[in-house]
Amino acid sequence: MATPHASLKLQESLWYKDAVIYQVHVRTFYDSNGDGIGDFRGLAQKLDYLQELGINAIWLMPFFPSPLRDDGYDIADYFSVHPSYGNLEDFKLFLDAAHQRGIRVIIEMVLNHTSDQHPWFQESRSSRTNPKRDWYVWSETDDRYRDTRIIFVDTEMSNWAWDPISKEYYWHRFFSHQPDLNYDNPVVREQMWGVMKFWLEMGVDGFRLDAVPYLLEREGTNCENLPETHDVLKEIRARLDKEYPGRVLLAEANQWPADLRPYFGNGDEFHMAFHFPLMPRMFMGLKLEDRKPITEILQQTPAIPENCQWSLFLRNHDELTLEMVTDMERDYMYDEYAKDKSMRINLGIRRRLAPLLDNDRRRIELMNGMLMSMPGTPIIYYGDEIGMGDNVNLGDRNGVRTPMQWDGGWNGGFSAADPESLYSPLMLNPVYGFQALNVQSQKRFDHSLLSWMKRIIRVRKSAPVFGRGTIEFLYPANHRVLAYVRQLGKETVLVVNNLSSAAQAVELDLKRFKGNILIEMFGKNIFPRIGDLPYLLTMGPYQFYWFRLRKI
Amino acid sequence: MPEGSILTDDFLRELMNVGEVDILVGVPTFNDGKTVGQVVQAVRAGLLKYFPRQRTVIINVDGGSRDGTQEIVRAASISDLRHVSNVNTLRTLHSISTRYEGGTSPGSALHTVFAAADLLRAGNCAIVSPDSTSLEPEWIERLLRPVVRDNVDLVTPIYRRHKFDGLLVSNLVYPMTRALYCKRVREPHPSEFAFSGRLAAHFLEQDLWEQEACQMGAETCLTLSAINGGFRLAQSFLGSRARPEQAPSDLIRALRQTVGVLFWSLEANVPSCSAATESEAVPTIGAEHEVTLEPLRINRKRLHQMFVHGVAELEPILRSILSEGTLAELRQIATVPEDDFRYSDELWVRSVYEFAASYHKAVISRDHIVQALAPLYRGKAYTFLGQNRDASANQVEANVEQLCLTFERAKPYLLEMWNGRK
Amino acid sequence: MWERFVNELSTTMQEIAGSIGQFLPRLMVMLLVVVIGWLIAYVLKSIVRSILRFAKFDRISQDAGAAQFLKNAALPSSTELLSRFVFWVAWVGFMLAGINFLGIAGLEEQISNFFVFLPRLFVALFVLFFGLWAASFFSRAVLLAAVNADLPSPRLISFTIQTLIILFTISMACEAVGIAHRTVLVAFALILGALMLGLAIAFGLGGQDLARRYLERRLQHPKKEEREDELSPL
């Protein structure tokens, strides 16, 4: 039997199951030195804000030196910080300050490829005989691995690119300036573990590993999710557990749940993975005023090992991806959420949460309520806690990456620089602009979205059942109501969501909980005891309830 | 009542209507129809006068009275106050009543109040006794103010008492509590007290209600739990506590409610209470103690008789509880003529500690151990009455203090007995 | 002569060998049964022990005062005692069953008698145990109640109760074992005692307080105005 101490340690090492993660790019948050670009010293200064919000983990997007042709996912040096954001010392300062506040830090790690500016690639392409030649995937022809799909269909024609210097083709799954590393080469694997070790030594609490399905290539396959790729990942996990227990790996793999399942292995590969298909279906269910898309996808979601966790999100730095939906569903989503073609990019919609939901406070609350009550660890994209807007006139996905709006003053409190020199223009329109919508103004009122977000995060954190419990759907006859029961040990929580824009009555079959009293978790008021009859609830438009079941 | 629940559906509905409150006053009753009306009126007046802005509720939990106690409480709703011109109210004041299972057991009554307090998230609670006819509106303020304003977790009362009133408290419960738990709480078994929502939640979590000792003496149990949980304590001077006519002065019941709980609590707390040594005072609002001295006719002779009789008749039982030396001394003083009889502090403390240790070892049925203490207590009461017959208030207090110090000094003896074989 | 002797000897040897040949497998079977019996008894003992531990039997018997009873008799805890008892009964049972296999004439009947007798023994021991326990518990309860109610000669009352319960218990135990059928008669003679026992139990346990108040009212010294109870202990 485990000693209490050991089990405490285990609980502690499962911290990611109870976490509420805040996703932020250092560039967008706060500029401490007035150069128009957010930096680590600025981020450190705003940690108090994040602590007050209630989040307990930060996921930092790439901050490494990079030509920045893919928002930093094209890394040119793994062992340093992009000079615009500060230096390693600043990063360390930020990391320590976060840890002091009980906030963990997960950083981005791009394993699949480097920038073509990376010295490794420069050496590798210098001649066909260079010792680093086989660190990348080279070929004399461009017809190998023909069954592999192209991801960035809007910009790339092929997964092979011609290198005029060494007169051969190199392999790239993303942009042509991002050559893929050759993971068949043990030296490369060792090098990349060295990179991870460097950051683990510094104290980071985990990695979000980017683009993991594509590490290896095999002829005759689609070169995704290969068993050899899993072997590489398992090796990384084993080393991590051995040398740095308690740190986590988060997989970015935009796949169907059944294809994602292998990334959890037997609890010996990834700790967490994004549940990509759920997110668009939450939006779809809301628009359809029907729970079907949501219950359907969660039913298709396989069980995962005890020590693994889904991570859930409403919006992130990328487009609202519609890769994991059927054509019919995609068309519906486009018609409902991106009528204007400029809002679409690749296979998705490049918009933020508030504009997607027509800035309807009730719908924003409902979506956040579902995010926080479904099984998984919720991730909040920076700015969504105050309902920031987007700017579709900025290229690529930069419209959802505008500076954080702190107050109504100069540059929205983001930077002391000239407005023209900011890395990105601020939102200026009368609805979403920084003068109307900012942290300071929302802090002043109890009914602001920010205050409400603080409250819901606090309530969520008060009940471990949300992060760790099981889920079971109730199927009331009213299909506009999505209801489920979360359970962990003795703790039971009933969640009821009204997806409809009109008031609804719903009868829930709660017979097996007979004798329990419902206690609404926000106001903590008592609702009638569950008896033999179906439990009747009436719900306002887009209203949701969290009830704690209690026997007394 | 639904299975496994202590709250009836009707009561739950009433609680739903009440909703969140700031102040909750509980009145446990059992056939108190004569006095409860007066008490509830005073409570209500106190709440309206001193806490007009707070959300308040009066909750009566009844053990199944047949004299209309519940109806009297329910009738004391806001409506019949309307024609009282000098009381202005801001809010609705709910006054609700429920029955609890478990007959007259005070534990069940308090359990119900605690559960209601928890459900209503009452941050400040008070319990008043339905037979306190001398209860004045000010008592509510004196009890609750420290909790509301100063974040105190438990406020115990101090009463103006006759010097010979509450001899079990002054000769055993108070000194022993003080010696073992190092807090000078004058009334460890209060009939009126106030407590915070924090303490109520802590107490509910501990699952003490199933314990027989706690069922009997929930008040003592709460006091000890507050002390041991490191909660903030205070005492508040209330005034004279009128002794109701025909006081149910059942000594055995009183012993079970106080001494039984005290002995029982040691099971869990001996390691911690052996560490602390010096007792500390509890902050007190108002007079530290007030004593009245009017002469009383007391039959001391019978106390002495029952002591002598008890020591002789209970010898086989006492032999299994007490050490040989102590028993021999008791038998020796039992032979002393009444006028020279004296049950010294030292011997009394030693007897009590040996009882506590035997309770721990369960040498015989624990309830029997508690009962067997009764004749010895009578002997001690006899001695106390004689000693203080002509004493002034200060002298009485000094004598009690002396006894407390004896209890404190003898603590190592208790621990020795506790771990020893016999 | 010599031949006859040799003949006899060889016949005897053959007989002995024959009976050994017959006996040896039986002995083996018996040993096997005994060993298996030991194993089963051991398992039974562990099961009983864990059930009792789970049910916190020691605490129960401690609360009832039985622990002290055992301690006085220098016996192990009641859980241990009960599980050991189960072990021995089971094993002895198996041993006897094993001996049965030896086929020794006369023994078989005795052994089957034993098996018939076993459940009765069980019941008798059970009755005895709880009877003795009840006797000490109730006599003490009565003694305390009587002393605290200031009744005359409490010891006598208590002793009477104890004696009655013990007598009753012994007769019941004898009845259960089946020896001394005549004690049934004694038991009938003791019906009066049983009645009194019932009263004692009712007064001692069911309504100690009620009984005491009742008795007080009936038997108290008439000098009511001088009662000490004018002083509230609390």
mmCIF file with all atom_site columns, N, CA, C and O in Angstrom, chain C residues 74-99:
data_model
loop_
_atom_site.group_PDB
_atom_site.id
_atom_site.type_symbol
_atom_site.label_atom_id
_atom_site.label_alt_id
_atom_site.label_comp_id
_atom_site.label_asym_id
_atom_site.label_entity_id
_atom_site.label_seq_id
_atom_site.pdbx_PDB_ins_code
_atom_site.Cartn_x
_atom_site.Cartn_y
_atom_site.Cartn_z
_atom_site.occupancy
_atom_site.B_iso_or_equiv
_atom_site.pdbx_formal_charge
_atom_site.auth_seq_id
_atom_site.auth_comp_id
_atom_site.auth_asym_id
_atom_site.auth_atom_id
_atom_site.pdbx_PDB_model_num
ATOM 1   N N  . ALA C 1 74 ? -6.750  -13.649 31.799 1.00 0.00 ? 74 ALA C N  1
ATOM 2   C CA . ALA C 1 74 ? -5.493  -13.753 31.069 1.00 0.00 ? 74 ALA C CA 1
ATOM 3   C C  . ALA C 1 74 ? -5.684  -14.392 29.698 1.00 0.00 ? 74 ALA C C  1
ATOM 4   O O  . ALA C 1 74 ? -4.864  -15.160 29.221 1.00 0.00 ? 74 ALA C O  1
ATOM 5   N N  . LEU C 1 75 ? -6.798  -14.078 29.067 1.00 0.00 ? 75 LEU C N  1
ATOM 6   C CA . LEU C 1 75 ? -7.059  -14.616 27.731 1.00 0.00 ? 75 LEU C CA 1
ATOM 7   C C  . LEU C 1 75 ? -6.732  -13.546 26.698 1.00 0.00 ? 75 LEU C C  1
ATOM 8   O O  . LEU C 1 75 ? -6.738  -12.359 27.005 1.00 0.00 ? 75 LEU C O  1
ATOM 9   N N  . PRO C 1 76 ? -6.462  -13.960 25.475 1.00 0.00 ? 76 PRO C N  1
ATOM 10  C CA . PRO C 1 76 ? -6.210  -12.968 24.427 1.00 0.00 ? 76 PRO C CA 1
ATOM 11  C C  . PRO C 1 76 ? -7.492  -12.215 24.069 1.00 0.00 ? 76 PRO C C  1
ATOM 12  O O  . PRO C 1 76 ? -8.568  -12.511 24.586 1.00 0.00 ? 76 PRO C O  1
ATOM 13  N N  . SER C 1 77 ? -7.374  -11.283 23.158 1.00 0.00 ? 77 SER C N  1
ATOM 14  C CA . SER C 1 77 ? -8.524  -10.444 22.801 1.00 0.00 ? 77 SER C CA 1
ATOM 15  C C  . SER C 1 77 ? -9.655  -11.307 22.246 1.00 0.00 ? 77 SER C C  1
ATOM 16  O O  . SER C 1 77 ? -9.436  -12.416 21.787 1.00 0.00 ? 77 SER C O  1
ATOM 17  N N  . SER C 1 78 ? -10.850 -10.768 22.287 1.00 0.00 ? 78 SER C N  1
ATOM 18  C CA . SER C 1 78 ? -11.999 -11.588 21.920 1.00 0.00 ? 78 SER C CA 1
ATOM 19  C C  . SER C 1 78 ? -11.963 -11.990 20.448 1.00 0.00 ? 78 SER C C  1
ATOM 20  O O  . SER C 1 78 ? -12.387 -13.091 20.101 1.00 0.00 ? 78 SER C O  1
ATOM 21  N N  . THR C 1 79 ? -11.428 -11.130 19.610 1.00 0.00 ? 79 THR C N  1
ATOM 22  C CA . THR C 1 79 ? -11.289 -11.487 18.199 1.00 0.00 ? 79 THR C CA 1
ATOM 23  C C  . THR C 1 79 ? -10.380 -12.703 18.052 1.00 0.00 ? 79 THR C C  1
ATOM 24  O O  . THR C 1 79 ? -10.699 -13.688 17.396 1.00 0.00 ? 79 THR C O  1
ATOM 25  N N  . GLU C 1 80 ? -9.234  -12.611 18.719 1.00 0.00 ? 80 GLU C N  1
ATOM 26  C CA . GLU C 1 80 ? -8.249  -13.682 18.637 1.00 0.00 ? 80 GLU C CA 1
ATOM 27  C C  . GLU C 1 80 ? -8.858  -14.972 19.190 1.00 0.00 ? 80 GLU C C  1
ATOM 28  O O  . GLU C 1 80 ? -8.724  -16.045 18.611 1.00 0.00 ? 80 GLU C O  1
ATOM 29  N N  . LEU C 1 81 ? -9.564  -14.806 20.295 1.00 0.00 ? 81 LEU C N  1
ATOM 30  C CA . LEU C 1 81 ? -10.138 -15.969 20.961 1.00 0.00 ? 81 LEU C CA 1
ATOM 31  C C  . LEU C 1 81 ? -11.140 -16.676 20.048 1.00 0.00 ? 81 LEU C C  1
ATOM 32  O O  . LEU C 1 81 ? -11.081 -17.894 19.856 1.00 0.00 ? 81 LEU C O  1
ATOM 33  N N  . LEU C 1 82 ? -11.984 -15.901 19.456 1.00 0.00 ? 82 LEU C N  1
ATOM 34  C CA . LEU C 1 82 ? -13.032 -16.471 18.622 1.00 0.00 ? 82 LEU C CA 1
ATOM 35  C C  . LEU C 1 82 ? -12.441 -17.145 17.397 1.00 0.00 ? 82 LEU C C  1
ATOM 36  O O  . LEU C 1 82 ? -12.849 -18.242 17.006 1.00 0.00 ? 82 LEU C O  1
ATOM 37  N N  . SER C 1 83 ? -11.445 -16.470 16.783 1.00 0.00 ? 83 SER C N  1
ATOM 38  C CA . SER C 1 83 ? -10.886 -17.055 15.566 1.00 0.00 ? 83 SER C CA 1
ATOM 39  C C  . SER C 1 83 ? -10.097 -18.315 15.898 1.00 0.00 ? 83 SER C C  1
ATOM 40  O O  . SER C 1 83 ? -10.125 -19.291 15.158 1.00 0.00 ? 83 SER C O  1
ATOM 41  N N  . ARG C 1 84 ? -9.417  -18.310 17.066 1.00 0.00 ? 84 ARG C N  1
ATOM 42  C CA . ARG C 1 84 ? -8.701  -19.532 17.455 1.00 0.00 ? 84 ARG C CA 1
ATOM 43  C C  . ARG C 1 84 ? -9.673  -20.679 17.720 1.00 0.00 ? 84 ARG C C  1
ATOM 44  O O  . ARG C 1 84 ? -9.423  -21.820 17.348 1.00 0.00 ? 84 ARG C O  1
ATOM 45  N N  . PHE C 1 85 ? -10.779 -20.313 18.332 1.00 0.00 ? 85 PHE C N  1
ATOM 46  C CA . PHE C 1 85 ? -11.793 -21.318 18.624 1.00 0.00 ? 85 PHE C CA 1
ATOM 47  C C  . PHE C 1 85 ? -12.286 -21.964 17.333 1.00 0.00 ? 85 PHE C C  1
ATOM 48  O O  . PHE C 1 85 ? -12.350 -23.190 17.209 1.00 0.00 ? 85 PHE C O  1
ATOM 49  N N  . VAL C 1 86 ? -12.573 -21.118 16.356 1.00 0.00 ? 86 VAL C N  1
ATOM 50  C CA . VAL C 1 86 ? -13.026 -21.622 15.059 1.00 0.00 ? 86 VAL C CA 1
ATOM 51  C C  . VAL C 1 86 ? -11.973 -22.544 14.466 1.00 0.00 ? 86 VAL C C  1
ATOM 52  O O  . VAL C 1 86 ? -12.267 -23.630 13.957 1.00 0.00 ? 86 VAL C O  1
ATOM 53  N N  . PHE C 1 87 ? -10.718 -22.111 14.564 1.00 0.00 ? 87 PHE C N  1
ATOM 54  C CA . PHE C 1 87 ? -9.624  -22.916 14.013 1.00 0.00 ? 87 PHE C CA 1
ATOM 55  C C  . PHE C 1 87 ? -9.591  -24.314 14.634 1.00 0.00 ? 87 PHE C C  1
ATOM 56  O O  . PHE C 1 87 ? -9.579  -25.329 13.954 1.00 0.00 ? 87 PHE C O  1
ATOM 57  N N  . TRP C 1 88 ? -9.625  -24.354 15.947 1.00 0.00 ? 88 TRP C N  1
ATOM 58  C CA . TRP C 1 88 ? -9.503  -25.643 16.621 1.00 0.00 ? 88 TRP C CA 1
ATOM 59  C C  . TRP C 1 88 ? -10.703 -26.538 16.355 1.00 0.00 ? 88 TRP C C  1
ATOM 60  O O  . TRP C 1 88 ? -10.548 -27.731 16.101 1.00 0.00 ? 88 TRP C O  1
ATOM 61  N N  . VAL C 1 89 ? -11.865 -25.954 16.391 1.00 0.00 ? 89 VAL C N  1
ATOM 62  C CA . VAL C 1 89 ? -13.058 -26.762 16.135 1.00 0.00 ? 89 VAL C CA 1
ATOM 63  C C  . VAL C 1 89 ? -12.977 -27.380 14.741 1.00 0.00 ? 89 VAL C C  1
ATOM 64  O O  . VAL C 1 89 ? -13.188 -28.570 14.541 1.00 0.00 ? 89 VAL C O  1
ATOM 65  N N  . ALA C 1 90 ? -12.595 -26.538 13.775 1.00 0.00 ? 90 ALA C N  1
ATOM 66  C CA . ALA C 1 90 ? -12.516 -27.034 12.400 1.00 0.00 ? 90 ALA C CA 1
ATOM 67  C C  . ALA C 1 90 ? -11.455 -28.117 12.273 1.00 0.00 ? 90 ALA C C  1
ATOM 68  O O  . ALA C 1 90 ? -11.672 -29.184 11.686 1.00 0.00 ? 90 ALA C O  1
ATOM 69  N N  . TRP C 1 91 ? -10.310 -27.868 12.890 1.00 0.00 ? 91 TRP C N  1
ATOM 70  C CA . TRP C 1 91 ? -9.221  -28.831 12.716 1.00 0.00 ? 91 TRP C CA 1
ATOM 71  C C  . TRP C 1 91 ? -9.512  -30.146 13.433 1.00 0.00 ? 91 TRP C C  1
ATOM 72  O O  . TRP C 1 91 ? -9.306  -31.229 12.900 1.00 0.00 ? 91 TRP C O  1
ATOM 73  N N  . VAL C 1 92 ? -10.002 -30.018 14.652 1.00 0.00 ? 92 VAL C N  1
ATOM 74  C CA . VAL C 1 92 ? -10.344 -31.237 15.389 1.00 0.00 ? 92 VAL C CA 1
ATOM 75  C C  . VAL C 1 92 ? -11.374 -32.030 14.598 1.00 0.00 ? 92 VAL C C  1
ATOM 76  O O  . VAL C 1 92 ? -11.295 -33.264 14.477 1.00 0.00 ? 92 VAL C O  1
ATOM 77  N N  . GLY C 1 93 ? -12.327 -31.321 14.025 1.00 0.00 ? 93 GLY C N  1
ATOM 78  C CA . GLY C 1 93 ? -13.324 -31.971 13.178 1.00 0.00 ? 93 GLY C CA 1
ATOM 79  C C  . GLY C 1 93 ? -12.660 -32.768 12.073 1.00 0.00 ? 93 GLY C C  1
ATOM 80  O O  . GLY C 1 93 ? -12.947 -33.963 11.864 1.00 0.00 ? 93 GLY C O  1
ATOM 81  N N  . PHE C 1 94 ? -11.725 -32.133 11.403 1.00 0.00 ? 94 PHE C N  1
ATOM 82  C CA . PHE C 1 94 ? -11.033 -32.814 10.306 1.00 0.00 ? 94 PHE C CA 1
ATOM 83  C C  . PHE C 1 94 ? -10.194 -33.977 10.815 1.00 0.00 ? 94 PHE C C  1
ATOM 84  O O  . PHE C 1 94 ? -10.128 -35.039 10.210 1.00 0.00 ? 94 PHE C O  1
ATOM 85  N N  . MET C 1 95 ? -9.570  -33.785 11.960 1.00 0.00 ? 95 MET C N  1
ATOM 86  C CA . MET C 1 95 ? -8.765  -34.862 12.514 1.00 0.00 ? 95 MET C CA 1
ATOM 87  C C  . MET C 1 95 ? -9.637  -36.081 12.789 1.00 0.00 ? 95 MET C C  1
ATOM 88  O O  . MET C 1 95 ? -9.271  -37.211 12.448 1.00 0.00 ? 95 MET C O  1
ATOM 89  N N  . LEU C 1 96 ? -10.795 -35.819 13.384 1.00 0.00 ? 96 LEU C N  1
ATOM 90  C CA . LEU C 1 96 ? -11.690 -36.926 13.700 1.00 0.00 ? 96 LEU C CA 1
ATOM 91  C C  . LEU C 1 96 ? -12.168 -37.595 12.418 1.00 0.00 ? 96 LEU C C  1
ATOM 92  O O  . LEU C 1 96 ? -12.215 -38.834 12.331 1.00 0.00 ? 96 LEU C O  1
ATOM 93  N N  . ALA C 1 97 ? -12.457 -36.765 11.451 1.00 0.00 ? 97 ALA C N  1
ATOM 94  C CA . ALA C 1 97 ? -12.878 -37.328 10.170 1.00 0.00 ? 97 ALA C CA 1
ATOM 95  C C  . ALA C 1 97 ? -11.767 -38.205 9.612  1.00 0.00 ? 97 ALA C C  1
ATOM 96  O O  . ALA C 1 97 ? -12.004 -39.282 9.048  1.00 0.00 ? 97 ALA C O  1
ATOM 97  N N  . GLY C 1 98 ? -10.530 -37.726 9.786  1.00 0.00 ? 98 GLY C N  1
ATOM 98  C CA . GLY C 1 98 ? -9.380  -38.493 9.301  1.00 0.00 ? 98 GLY C CA 1
ATOM 99  C C  . GLY C 1 98 ? -9.268  -39.820 10.025 1.00 0.00 ? 98 GLY C C  1
ATOM 100 O O  . GLY C 1 98 ? -9.073  -40.877 9.408  1.00 0.00 ? 98 GLY C O  1
ATOM 101 N N  . ILE C 1 99 ? -9.410  -39.771 11.336 1.00 0.00 ? 99 ILE C N  1
ATOM 102 C CA . ILE C 1 99 ? -9.319  -40.993 12.136 1.00 0.00 ? 99 ILE C CA 1
ATOM 103 C C  . ILE C 1 99 ? -10.394 -41.983 11.698 1.00 0.00 ? 99 ILE C C  1
ATOM 104 O O  . ILE C 1 99 ? -10.185 -43.190 11.630 1.00 0.00 ? 99 ILE C O  1
#
